Structures are given as structure tokens and as C-alpha cells.
Coordinates of C-alpha atoms in Angstrom, one line a residue:
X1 CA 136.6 125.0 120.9
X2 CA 139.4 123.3 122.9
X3 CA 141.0 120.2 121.7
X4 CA 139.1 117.4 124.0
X5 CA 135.5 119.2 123.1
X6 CA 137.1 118.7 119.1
X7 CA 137.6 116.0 119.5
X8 CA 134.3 114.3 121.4
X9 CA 132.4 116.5 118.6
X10 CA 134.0 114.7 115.8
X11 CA 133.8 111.4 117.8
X12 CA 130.0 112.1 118.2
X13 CA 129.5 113.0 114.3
X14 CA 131.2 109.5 113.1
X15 CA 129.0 107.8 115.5
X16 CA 126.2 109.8 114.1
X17 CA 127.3 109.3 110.4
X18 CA 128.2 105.5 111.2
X19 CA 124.6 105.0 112.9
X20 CA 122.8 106.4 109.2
X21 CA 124.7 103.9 107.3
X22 CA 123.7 100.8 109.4
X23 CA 120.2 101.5 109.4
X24 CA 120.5 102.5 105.2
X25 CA 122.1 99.1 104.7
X26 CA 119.3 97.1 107.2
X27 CA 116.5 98.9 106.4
X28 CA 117.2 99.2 102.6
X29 CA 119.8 97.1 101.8
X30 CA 119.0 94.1 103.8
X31 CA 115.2 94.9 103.8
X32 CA 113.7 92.4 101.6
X33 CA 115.8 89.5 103.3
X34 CA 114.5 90.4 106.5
X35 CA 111.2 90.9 105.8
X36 CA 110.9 87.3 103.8
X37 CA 112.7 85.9 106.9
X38 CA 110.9 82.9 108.7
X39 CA 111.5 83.8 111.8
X40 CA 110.0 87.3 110.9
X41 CA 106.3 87.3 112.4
X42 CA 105.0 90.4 111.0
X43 CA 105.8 90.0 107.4
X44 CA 102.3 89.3 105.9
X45 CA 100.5 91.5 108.6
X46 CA 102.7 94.8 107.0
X47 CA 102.0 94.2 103.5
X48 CA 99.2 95.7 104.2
X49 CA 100.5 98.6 106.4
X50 CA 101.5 101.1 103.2
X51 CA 99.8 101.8 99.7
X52 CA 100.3 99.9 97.0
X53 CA 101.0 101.4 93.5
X54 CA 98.7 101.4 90.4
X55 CA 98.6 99.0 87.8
X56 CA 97.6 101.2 84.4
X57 CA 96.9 100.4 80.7
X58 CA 95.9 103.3 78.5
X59 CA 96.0 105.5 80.6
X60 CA 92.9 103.8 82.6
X61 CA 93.9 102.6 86.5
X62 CA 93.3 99.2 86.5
X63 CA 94.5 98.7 90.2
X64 CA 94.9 100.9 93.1
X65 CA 95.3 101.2 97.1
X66 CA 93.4 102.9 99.2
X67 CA 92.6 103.0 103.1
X68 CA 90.2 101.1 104.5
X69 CA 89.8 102.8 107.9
X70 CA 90.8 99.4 110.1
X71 CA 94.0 99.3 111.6
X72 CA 94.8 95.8 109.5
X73 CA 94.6 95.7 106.8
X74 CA 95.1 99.6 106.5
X75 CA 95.1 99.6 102.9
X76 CA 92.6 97.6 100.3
X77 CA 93.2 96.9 96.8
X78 CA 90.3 98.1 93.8
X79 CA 90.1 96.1 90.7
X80 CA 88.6 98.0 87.7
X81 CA 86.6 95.9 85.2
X82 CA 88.6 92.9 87.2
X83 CA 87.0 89.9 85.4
X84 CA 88.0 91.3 81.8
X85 CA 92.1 91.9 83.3
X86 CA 92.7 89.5 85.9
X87 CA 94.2 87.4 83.5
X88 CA 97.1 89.9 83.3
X89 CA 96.8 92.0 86.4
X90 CA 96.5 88.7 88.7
X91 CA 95.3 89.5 92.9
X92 CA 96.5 90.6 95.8
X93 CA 95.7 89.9 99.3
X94 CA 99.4 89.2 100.7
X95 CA 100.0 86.8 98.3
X96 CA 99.9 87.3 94.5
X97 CA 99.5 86.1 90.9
X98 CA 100.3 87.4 87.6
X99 CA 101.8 90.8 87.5
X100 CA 101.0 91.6 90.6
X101 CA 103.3 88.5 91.5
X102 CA 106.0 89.3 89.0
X103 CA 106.5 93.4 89.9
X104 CA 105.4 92.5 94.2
X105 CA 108.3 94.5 95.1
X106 CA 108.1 97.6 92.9
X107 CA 104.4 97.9 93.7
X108 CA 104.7 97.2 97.3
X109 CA 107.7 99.7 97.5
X110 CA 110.3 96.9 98.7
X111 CA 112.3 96.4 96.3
X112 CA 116.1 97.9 96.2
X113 CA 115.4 100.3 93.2
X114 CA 113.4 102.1 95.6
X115 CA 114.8 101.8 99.2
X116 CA 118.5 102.7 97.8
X117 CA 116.7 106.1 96.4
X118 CA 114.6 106.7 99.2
X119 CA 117.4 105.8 101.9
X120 CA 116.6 108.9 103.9
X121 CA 113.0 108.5 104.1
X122 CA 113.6 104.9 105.8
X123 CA 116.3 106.3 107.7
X124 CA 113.3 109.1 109.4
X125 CA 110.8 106.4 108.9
X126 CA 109.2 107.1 106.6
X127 CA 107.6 104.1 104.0
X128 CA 108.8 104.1 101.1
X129 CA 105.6 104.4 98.4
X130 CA 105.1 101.8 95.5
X131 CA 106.4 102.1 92.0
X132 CA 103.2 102.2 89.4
X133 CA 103.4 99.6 86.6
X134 CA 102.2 100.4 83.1
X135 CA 100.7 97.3 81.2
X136 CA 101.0 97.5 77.0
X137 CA 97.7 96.0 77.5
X138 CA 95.1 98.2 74.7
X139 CA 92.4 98.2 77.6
X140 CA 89.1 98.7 75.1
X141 CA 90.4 95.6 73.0
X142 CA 91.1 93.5 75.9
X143 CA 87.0 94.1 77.2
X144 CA 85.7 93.6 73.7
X145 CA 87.9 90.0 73.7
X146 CA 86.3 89.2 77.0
X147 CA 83.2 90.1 75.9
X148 CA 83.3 88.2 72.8
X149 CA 85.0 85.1 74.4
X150 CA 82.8 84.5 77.1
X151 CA 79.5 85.3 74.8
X152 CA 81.2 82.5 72.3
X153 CA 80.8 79.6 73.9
X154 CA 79.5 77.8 77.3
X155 CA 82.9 76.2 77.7
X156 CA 86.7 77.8 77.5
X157 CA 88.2 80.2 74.9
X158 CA 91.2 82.0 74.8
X159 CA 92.4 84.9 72.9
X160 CA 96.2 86.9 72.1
X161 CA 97.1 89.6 70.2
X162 CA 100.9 90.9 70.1
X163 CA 102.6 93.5 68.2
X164 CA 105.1 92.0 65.6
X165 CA 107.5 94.4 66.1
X166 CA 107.9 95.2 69.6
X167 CA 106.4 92.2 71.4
X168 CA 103.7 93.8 73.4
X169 CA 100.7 92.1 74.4
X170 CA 97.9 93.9 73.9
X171 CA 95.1 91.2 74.7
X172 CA 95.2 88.4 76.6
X173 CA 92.3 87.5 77.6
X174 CA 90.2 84.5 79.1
X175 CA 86.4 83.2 79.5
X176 CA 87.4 81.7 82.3
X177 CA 88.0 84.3 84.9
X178 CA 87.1 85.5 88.1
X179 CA 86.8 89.1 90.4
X180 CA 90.0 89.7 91.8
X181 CA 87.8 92.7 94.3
X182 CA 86.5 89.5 95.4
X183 CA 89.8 88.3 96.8
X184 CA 91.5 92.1 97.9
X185 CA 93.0 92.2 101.4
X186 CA 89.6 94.4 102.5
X187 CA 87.6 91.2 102.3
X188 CA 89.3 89.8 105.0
X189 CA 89.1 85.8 106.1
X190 CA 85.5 86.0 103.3
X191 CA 88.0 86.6 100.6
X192 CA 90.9 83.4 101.9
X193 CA 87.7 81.8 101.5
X194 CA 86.7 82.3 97.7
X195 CA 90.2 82.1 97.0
X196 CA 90.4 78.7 98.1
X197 CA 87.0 77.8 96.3
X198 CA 88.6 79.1 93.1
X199 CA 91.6 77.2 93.7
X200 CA 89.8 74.0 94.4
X201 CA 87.3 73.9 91.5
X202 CA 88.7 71.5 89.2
X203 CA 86.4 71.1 86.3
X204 CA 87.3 72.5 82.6
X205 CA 86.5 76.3 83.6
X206 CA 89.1 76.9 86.1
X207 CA 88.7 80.7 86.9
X208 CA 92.5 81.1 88.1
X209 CA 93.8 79.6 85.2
X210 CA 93.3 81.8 82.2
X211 CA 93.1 80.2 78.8
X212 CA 95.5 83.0 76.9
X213 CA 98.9 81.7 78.5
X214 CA 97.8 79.2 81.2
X215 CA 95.6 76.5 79.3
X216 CA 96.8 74.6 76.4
X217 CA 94.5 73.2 73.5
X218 CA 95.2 70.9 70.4
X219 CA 95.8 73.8 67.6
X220 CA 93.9 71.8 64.8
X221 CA 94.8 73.1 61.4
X222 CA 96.1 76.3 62.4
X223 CA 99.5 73.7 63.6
X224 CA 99.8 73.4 59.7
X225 CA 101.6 76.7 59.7
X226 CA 104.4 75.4 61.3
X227 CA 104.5 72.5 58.9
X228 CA 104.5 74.5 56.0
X229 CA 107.3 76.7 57.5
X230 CA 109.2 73.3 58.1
X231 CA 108.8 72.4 54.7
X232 CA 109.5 75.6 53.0
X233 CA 112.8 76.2 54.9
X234 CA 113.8 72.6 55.0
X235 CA 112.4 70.4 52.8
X236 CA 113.0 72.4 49.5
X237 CA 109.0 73.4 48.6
X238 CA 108.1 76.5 47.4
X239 CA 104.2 77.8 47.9
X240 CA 103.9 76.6 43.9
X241 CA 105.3 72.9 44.6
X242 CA 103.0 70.5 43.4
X243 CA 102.0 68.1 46.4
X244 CA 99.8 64.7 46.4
X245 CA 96.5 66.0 48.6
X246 CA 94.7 62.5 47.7
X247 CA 93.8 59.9 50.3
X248 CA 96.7 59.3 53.0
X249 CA 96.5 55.5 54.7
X250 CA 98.0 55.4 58.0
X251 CA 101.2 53.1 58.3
X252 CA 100.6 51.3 61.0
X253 CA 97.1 51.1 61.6
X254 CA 95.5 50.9 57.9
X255 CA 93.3 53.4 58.5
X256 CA 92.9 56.2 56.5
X257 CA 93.5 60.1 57.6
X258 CA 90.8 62.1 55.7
X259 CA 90.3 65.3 54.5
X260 CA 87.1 67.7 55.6
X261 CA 86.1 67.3 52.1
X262 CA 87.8 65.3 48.7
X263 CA 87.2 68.1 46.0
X264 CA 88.8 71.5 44.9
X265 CA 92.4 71.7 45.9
X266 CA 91.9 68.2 47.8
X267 CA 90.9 66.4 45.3
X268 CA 94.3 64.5 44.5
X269 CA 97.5 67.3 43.8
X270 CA 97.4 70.8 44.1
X271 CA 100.1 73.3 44.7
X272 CA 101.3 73.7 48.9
X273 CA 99.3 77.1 49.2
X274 CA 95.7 75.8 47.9
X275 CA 96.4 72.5 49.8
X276 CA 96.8 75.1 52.7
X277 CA 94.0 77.6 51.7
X278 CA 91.6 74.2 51.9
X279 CA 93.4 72.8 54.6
X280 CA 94.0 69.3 53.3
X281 CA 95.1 66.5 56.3
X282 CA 96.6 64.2 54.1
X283 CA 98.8 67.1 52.4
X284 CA 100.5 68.1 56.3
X285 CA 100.0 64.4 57.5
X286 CA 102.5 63.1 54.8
X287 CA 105.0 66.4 54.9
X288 CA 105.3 65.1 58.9
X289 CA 105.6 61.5 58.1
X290 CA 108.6 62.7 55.5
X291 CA 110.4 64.8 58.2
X292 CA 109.9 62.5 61.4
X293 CA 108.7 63.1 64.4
X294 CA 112.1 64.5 65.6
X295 CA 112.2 66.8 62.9
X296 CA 108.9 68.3 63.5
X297 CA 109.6 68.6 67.3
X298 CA 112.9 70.5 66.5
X299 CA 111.6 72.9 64.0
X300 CA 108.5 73.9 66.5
X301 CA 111.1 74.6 68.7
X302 CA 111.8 77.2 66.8
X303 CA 108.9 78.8 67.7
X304 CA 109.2 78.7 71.1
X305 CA 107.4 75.2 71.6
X306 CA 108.7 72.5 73.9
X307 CA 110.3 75.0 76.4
X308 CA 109.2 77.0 79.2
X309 CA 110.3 80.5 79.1
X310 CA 109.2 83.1 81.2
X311 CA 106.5 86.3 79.8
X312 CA 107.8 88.1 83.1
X313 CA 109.5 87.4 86.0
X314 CA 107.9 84.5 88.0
X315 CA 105.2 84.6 85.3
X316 CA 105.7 81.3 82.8
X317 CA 103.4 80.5 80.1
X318 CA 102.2 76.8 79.8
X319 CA 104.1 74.9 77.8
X320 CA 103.3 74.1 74.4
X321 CA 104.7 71.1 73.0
X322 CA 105.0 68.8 70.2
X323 CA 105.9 65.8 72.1
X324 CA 108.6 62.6 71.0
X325 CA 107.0 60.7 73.6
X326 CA 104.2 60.6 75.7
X327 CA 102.5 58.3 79.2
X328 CA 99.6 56.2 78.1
X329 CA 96.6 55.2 80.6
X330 CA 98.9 52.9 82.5
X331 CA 101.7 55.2 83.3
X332 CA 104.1 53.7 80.7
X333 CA 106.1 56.0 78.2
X334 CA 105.5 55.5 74.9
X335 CA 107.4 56.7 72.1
X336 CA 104.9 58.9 69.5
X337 CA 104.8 56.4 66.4
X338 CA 104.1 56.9 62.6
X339 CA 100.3 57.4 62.6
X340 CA 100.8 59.6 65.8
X341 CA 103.7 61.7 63.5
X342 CA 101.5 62.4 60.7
X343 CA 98.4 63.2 63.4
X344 CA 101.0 65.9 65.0
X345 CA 101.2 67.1 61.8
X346 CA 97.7 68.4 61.5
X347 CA 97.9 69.7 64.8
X348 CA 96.5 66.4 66.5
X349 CA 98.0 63.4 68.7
X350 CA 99.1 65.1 71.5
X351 CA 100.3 68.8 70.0
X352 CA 99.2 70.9 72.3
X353 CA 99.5 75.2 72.1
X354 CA 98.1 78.3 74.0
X355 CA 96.5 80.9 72.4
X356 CA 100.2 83.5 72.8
X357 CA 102.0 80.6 71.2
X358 CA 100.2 80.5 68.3
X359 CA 99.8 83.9 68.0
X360 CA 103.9 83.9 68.3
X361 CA 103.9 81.3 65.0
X362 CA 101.2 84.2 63.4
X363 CA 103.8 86.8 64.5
X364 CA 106.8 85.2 62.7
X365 CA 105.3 85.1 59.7
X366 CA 103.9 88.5 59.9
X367 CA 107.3 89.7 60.8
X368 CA 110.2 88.1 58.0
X369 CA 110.5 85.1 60.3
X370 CA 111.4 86.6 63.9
X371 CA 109.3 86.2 67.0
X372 CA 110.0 89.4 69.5
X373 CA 110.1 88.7 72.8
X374 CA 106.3 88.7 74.5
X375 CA 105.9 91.3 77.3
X376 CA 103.2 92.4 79.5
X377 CA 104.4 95.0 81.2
X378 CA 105.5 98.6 79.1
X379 CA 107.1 100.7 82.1
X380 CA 107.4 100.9 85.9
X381 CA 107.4 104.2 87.2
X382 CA 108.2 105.9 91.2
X383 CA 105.4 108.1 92.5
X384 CA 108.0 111.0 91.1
X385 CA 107.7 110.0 87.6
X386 CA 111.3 108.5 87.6
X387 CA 111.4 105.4 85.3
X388 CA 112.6 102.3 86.8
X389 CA 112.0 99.6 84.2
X390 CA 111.6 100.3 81.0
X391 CA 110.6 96.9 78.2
X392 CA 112.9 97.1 75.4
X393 CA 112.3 95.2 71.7
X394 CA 114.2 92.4 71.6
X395 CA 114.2 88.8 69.1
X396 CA 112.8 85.9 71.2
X397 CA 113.9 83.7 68.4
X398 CA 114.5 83.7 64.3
X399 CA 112.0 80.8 63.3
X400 CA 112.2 80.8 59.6
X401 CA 113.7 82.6 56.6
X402 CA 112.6 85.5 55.8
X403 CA 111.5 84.3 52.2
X404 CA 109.6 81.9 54.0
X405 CA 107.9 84.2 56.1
X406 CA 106.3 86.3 52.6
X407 CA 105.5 82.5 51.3
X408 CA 103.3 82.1 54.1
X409 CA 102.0 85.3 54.6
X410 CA 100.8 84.8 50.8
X411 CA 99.4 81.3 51.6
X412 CA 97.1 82.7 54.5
X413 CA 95.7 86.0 52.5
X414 CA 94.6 82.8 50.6
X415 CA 92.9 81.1 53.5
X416 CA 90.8 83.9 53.7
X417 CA 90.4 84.7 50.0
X418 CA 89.6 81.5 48.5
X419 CA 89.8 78.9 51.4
X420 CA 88.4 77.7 54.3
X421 CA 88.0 81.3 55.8
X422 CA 86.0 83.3 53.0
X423 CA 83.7 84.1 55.1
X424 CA 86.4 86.6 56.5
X425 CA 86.8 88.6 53.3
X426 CA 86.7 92.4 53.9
X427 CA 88.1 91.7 57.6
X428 CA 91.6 93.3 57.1
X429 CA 92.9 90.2 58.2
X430 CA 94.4 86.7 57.0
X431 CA 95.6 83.6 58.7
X432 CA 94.6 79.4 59.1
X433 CA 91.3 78.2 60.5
X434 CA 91.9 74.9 63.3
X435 CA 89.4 72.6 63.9
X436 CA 90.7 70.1 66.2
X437 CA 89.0 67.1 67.7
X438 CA 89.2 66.7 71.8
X439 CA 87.7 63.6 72.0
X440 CA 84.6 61.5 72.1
X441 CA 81.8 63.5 73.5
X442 CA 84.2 66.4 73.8
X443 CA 83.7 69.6 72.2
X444 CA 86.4 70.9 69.1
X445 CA 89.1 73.3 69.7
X446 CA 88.1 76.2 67.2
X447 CA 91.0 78.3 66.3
X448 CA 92.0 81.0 63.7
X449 CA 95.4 82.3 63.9
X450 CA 96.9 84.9 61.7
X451 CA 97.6 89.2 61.2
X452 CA 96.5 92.0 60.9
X453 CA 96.3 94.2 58.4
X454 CA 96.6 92.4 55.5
X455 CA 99.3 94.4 53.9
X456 CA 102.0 96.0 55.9
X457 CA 100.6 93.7 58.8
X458 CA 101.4 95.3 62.4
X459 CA 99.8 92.8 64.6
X460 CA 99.7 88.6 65.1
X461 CA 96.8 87.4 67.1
X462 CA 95.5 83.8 67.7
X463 CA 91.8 82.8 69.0
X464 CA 90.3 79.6 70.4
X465 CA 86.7 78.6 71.8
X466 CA 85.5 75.4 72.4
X467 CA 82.5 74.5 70.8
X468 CA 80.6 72.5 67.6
X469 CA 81.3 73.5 64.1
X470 CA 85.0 74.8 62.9
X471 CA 87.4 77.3 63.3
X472 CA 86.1 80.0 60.3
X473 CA 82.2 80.2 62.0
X474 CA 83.5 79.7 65.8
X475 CA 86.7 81.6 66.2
X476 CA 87.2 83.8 63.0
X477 CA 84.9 86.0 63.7
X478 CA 85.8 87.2 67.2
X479 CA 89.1 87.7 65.8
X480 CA 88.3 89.6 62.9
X481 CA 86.1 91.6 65.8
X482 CA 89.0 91.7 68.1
X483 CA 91.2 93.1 65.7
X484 CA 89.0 96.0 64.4
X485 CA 89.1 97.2 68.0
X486 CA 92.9 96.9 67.9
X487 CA 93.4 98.7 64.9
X488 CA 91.5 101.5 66.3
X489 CA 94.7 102.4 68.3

């Protein structure tokens, strides 16, 4: 080959070789900016041009893409057993909630983890396929919660259950739910429709707000595990301290805080862990008036309380708080006052906790002290089995001593042993009963809150319902059911 022909050949190559790395860098590199572009008209109608990849738990596809036969949308999404795992696997029908928010771009094949390995199938356009994402979800428990939740009660109820040493949710589930195969890109302009009917009810059941992560409640009693933390790591009480469990007047109001009932460990003094077995008000109402208001707040914090932190990425629990202040009817802030302190300490006022929370206080005790980071999501994986994201253990927060933690985990075997859960014994589980009043005509929040097993405990759950009667009758038992399931694994 002559020099000129040489030298046009290696001219033409460069151009060839210069031509592949533009269209790498703008249709992987610079593909997610363009396709969230404004100006870009065809970035809903494509979403649903390509399959989407599975969402699994157990081993079970809870999520999956097929074709539809119509030219748009190409591809539909299938919910299995959608009212019992929306809470965690969310919808899809160009827009998103839950996981299928958080993980969009892995499971519509977007995202730069899977363009940059599949350069050369965008490059002979080719679509690149979606990543499948693996829930830590254990899927039998998470139907028997639903089951049990929505059977317990006409109203809301909530239920979580995490593994203490690695974080992983394995229920969250709701009463309040809704069909996600009702809202799938194959149902077309029906489906915008009962999307925006679910979005627009705004009673108590809200169907798109779950009540494991999304709803708070006031946690009652079960609150008084935080107390008791606060005062064993701060206020120099042991589980055998004596403390005064007789009639507490409030100081600014003269009206007395009473207990559900004046006798056993009630009745006047008693040591911290029966006044916590029998759950007496006056006992946690005078520990909170002691510490202050500020105190309290700081040491829920702890827990993870007062904060809003994300579960996974664009995915935020409601925040739980313990408020120093709060907005009365007419819009003015008011400071929370003595009587409110030693209501907030009995899990009143205006405390207010989602299910996870409270099963993140369970988990600290269950676990010397340290709260693991909450996670929904186990493993993302391309169609080729290559791992792309991968949940690691990691501490969310050290809320108490570790001799603190084996204090309480002592005082809660006695909730169930000789307090105000005994109807519980032979459960394989401990923990503290809430009964919290909502208001006039409203019905209580019934929680129980604890771990499971007993001894050598693995996993902190928390329960609520809504309903007459207290936490032991109207939540402890769907836990105690719940957990059975869970232990199964």
C-alpha cells in the first residue's frame, strides 16, 4: 500500500475510532442527562420501550416486565401478591415509588453501572437490559403480617421486623395498601386515573402511604423503653433501683397522671424493671420531668428520632420525633411545658414513632446497644449475574451502653413473664406493650415492641393497630404470630 492510501486508511480508522467514543460518551455517558432533559419529548414515552428488570425476595419474583403487544407502552409491569409488597416494592407506570423509585435506573437499564459495561451494545443499538434487585424482604412473613394486619383492625396498623445484626428488613408491611397491577403502564390513561384517586383520598386509610415507614403514631408505653435507657445510661439507675410508682400530680395543671391500675408493682415503690414489667405512668412521667424535655429529645436522638435519614436512596422514612416545641390550633409555637415533658415520657403529648423506629429502639437493645443501618434492598444484579450493588452491615448509631442494653433486655423478658404481656408466655418473644390514647372519640394506638428469640435474640420487630383495648390483646399477638413465621427462616 502506497503512502497517500496509508495514510487515508489510518485517517479513516481514527475517524472511525473517534466516531465510537462520541457516541459511548452520549449515549452512555451523557445518557441519563439527556434523557431527563426538558426539552427532551420522548423521555416518558421510552420508559416503556425496553424490559424492566425483576424485583425478587426469596427467591419468589415479585415484579417483572413483559410485552404487551401495543407499540406504547411495549412493555407492562406484573405485580405478584401486590397489596401484601407494595409497601416496599412501590409502582411503576413512568413514574415511581418506593424501590422502584429508589433503584429507577438499575431496573430500567439507565443508569452508568450498566451503559459503561454495555458501551458496545449502545454503540450497535442495542438497549441496554435492566439490573434485577433482590429485596431482604422474608416474602411468607411479609403475607402473614398483611394478613394479620388488615384482619386486626377496621382502621390502620403497621408492622417491622429487622435483623439485629445486619439491618435487613424483613417485614414491612401495611393495612393500608393498594394493587400496584392496578396502576402498571399496561392500564393505560384507566390506571393515571386510580392513581390519582389513591393520591387524592385523604381520610385515615391512605393506601399510598404505608403505615411501616410512612405513618407515624403516639408509641404509648412501648416509648418507656427509651426512658428507661435514658435513665440507665444517664441518670445512674440500675434495673434494681428503687423508684416512687405512687400517684404523680402534674406541675402545672394539678391534675394527676395515673396509672392503668394502683396495685402490684404500682402500688407506691417498686424496683425500675417491675415498674416497667407493669408499666407504671407515674414511674416514666417523673424520670422525664427529672431529665427535661431537652434531655429526653437528645437521648431519643440516639435512636434515630428527630431526624430524617434515608432507608434507600430517595426513599425517607417519616420522621419520628420527640418534639421541644410544637404549633397549637392557632398557628403559634409553643414551647412543650412540664405536664407536656412528663406526657412525652409515657409516649404521649406529641411523641410520635413509625413502626421501623420502634422496632430500631427493640433492635438496640437486642443488639448491646447499636442500631444497624435499616435496608430494603440485599443485592442488585445485571441479567449476567454480575453484582452491582451489594448492602453491607454497617452501625446506624450506638444508642446505649452495652450494659444497658442486657438491663433492658432483662426488664422486657419481664413484661412478658410477669407484666402486662403474660398473655405472651411460650411466644419466644419479649418486649413493652403501648397503649396510647389518640384522642376523644379516636381509637388507641396498640403497640408491642420487642425480640425475638428470647435468648440469643436475632430479630427486633415492632407492631401497631388501631383499635379498643391495649397493646398485649391488640398487637401482641400478631407479633408473636409474625415472628413464628420469621423464625421459620
Amino acid at each position: 500500500m502506497d503512502k497517500p492510501i496509508r495514510r487515508v486508511a489510518i485517517f479513516g480508522m481514527l475517524l472511525f475510532f473517534g466516531l465510537m467514543i462520541q457516541v459511548n460518551y452520549v449515549q452512555g455517558s451523557e445518557a441519563e442527562s439527556l434523557r431527563n432533559d426538558p426539552n427532551n419529548a420522548r423521555q416518558y414515552q421510552n420508559v416503556f420501550n425496553s424490559p424492566r428488570g425483576q424485583i425478587t425476595a426469596g427467591g419468589e419474583v415479585l415484579a417483572s416486565s413483559s410485552l404487551t403487544g401495543k407499540d406504547n407502552p411495549k412493555y407492562g409491569r406484573t405485580y405478584k401478591d401486590g397489596l401484601a409488597f407494595s409497601p416496599v416494592t412501590g409502582y411503576f407506570n413512568g413514574g415511581a415509588s418506593k424501590v422502584e423509585l429508589a433503584y429507577n435506573s438499575l431496573l430500567g437499564g439507565t443508569d452508568k453501572r450498566i451503559t459503561h459495561q454495555r458501551w458496545f451494545d449502545t454503540f450497535i443499538g442495542k438497549k441496554a437490559e435492566g439490573a434485577n434487585v433482590e429485596l431482604a424482604l422474608d416474602p411468607d412473613a411479609q403475607r402473614r403480617a398483611y394478613q394479620l394486619l388488615k384482619n386486626g383492625t377496621t382502621r390502620r396498623a403497621g408492622a417491622a421486623v429487622i435483623d439485629i445484626r445486619t439491618g435487613a428488613v424483613k417485614v414491612l408491611s401495611s393495612s393500608s395498601s393498594f394493587d400496584p397491577n392496578l396502576v402498571a403502564p399496561q392500564t393505560g390513561e384507566k390506571g393515571v386515573k386510580v392513581l390519582e384517586q389513591l393520591d387524592g383520598q385523604r381520610g385515615v386509610i391512605q393506601p399510598l402511604i404505608d403505615n411501616g415507614m410512612s405513618q407515624t403514631f403516639p408509641p404509648g408505653s412501648s416509648f418507656k423503653t427509651v426512658v428507661a435507657a435514658m435513665a440507665l445510661d444517664e441518670l445512674g439507675m440500675t434495673k434494681t433501683s428503687t423508684v416512687n410508682t405512687g400517684p404523680l400530680i402534674l406541675p402545672e395543671s394539678g391534675n394527676p397522671l395515673p396509672n392503668s391500675h394502683d396495685g402490684g408493682s404500682c402500688a407506691g415503690s417498686a424496683p425500675l424493671i417491675g415498674a416497667f414489667a407493669e408499666s407504671c405512668n407515674t414511674t416514666f412521667g417523673r424520670i422525664a420531668l427529672d431529665a427535661g424535655i431537652q434531655k429526653l429529645h437528645d437521648e431519643s436522638s440516639k435512636f434515630g428520632f428527630n431526624r430524617h435519614w434515608a432507608i434507600e436512596p430517595l426513599v425517607k422514612p417519616a420522621e419520628s420525633d420527640v418534639p421541644l416545641s410544637y404549633v397549637d390550633a392557632n398557628g403559634n409555637k409553643v414551647t412543650t411545658g412540664r405536664d407536656g415533658t412528663a406526657r412525652s415520657g409515657i409516649g404521649q403529648e406529641n411523641v410520635r414513632a413509625t413502626p421501623l423506629q420502634m422496632a430500631m429502639v427493640a433492635a438496640a437493645v437486642a443488639n448491646d446497644g447499636k442500631i444497624m443501618q435499616p435496608y430494603l434492598v440485599q443485592k442488585v444484579t445485571t441479567k449476567d449475574q454480575k453484582t452491582l450493588y451489594e448492602a453491607n452491615a454497617k452501625v446506624f448509631s450506638e444508642a446505649m451502653k452495652s450494659d444497658t442494653a442486657s438491663q433492658l433486655r432483662e426488664m422486657m423478658r419481664a413484661v412478658v413473664n410477669e407484666g402486662t404481656a403474660k398473655n405472651l408466655i411460650g411466644q419466644n418473644i419479649a418486649g413493652k406493650t403501648g397503649t396510647a390514647e389518640q384522642g376523644a372519640g379516636l381509637p388507641n394506638a396498640r403497640w408491642f415492641v420487642g425480640f425475638s428469640p428470647i435468648e440469643n435474640p436475632r430479630y427486633a420487630f415492632a407492631v401497631v393497630t388501631e383499635g379498643s383495648g391495649d397493646g398485649a390483646s391488640g398487637a401482641g399477638p400478631i407479633a408473636a404470630s409474625i415472628m413464628a413465621q420469621v423464625r421459620r427462616k
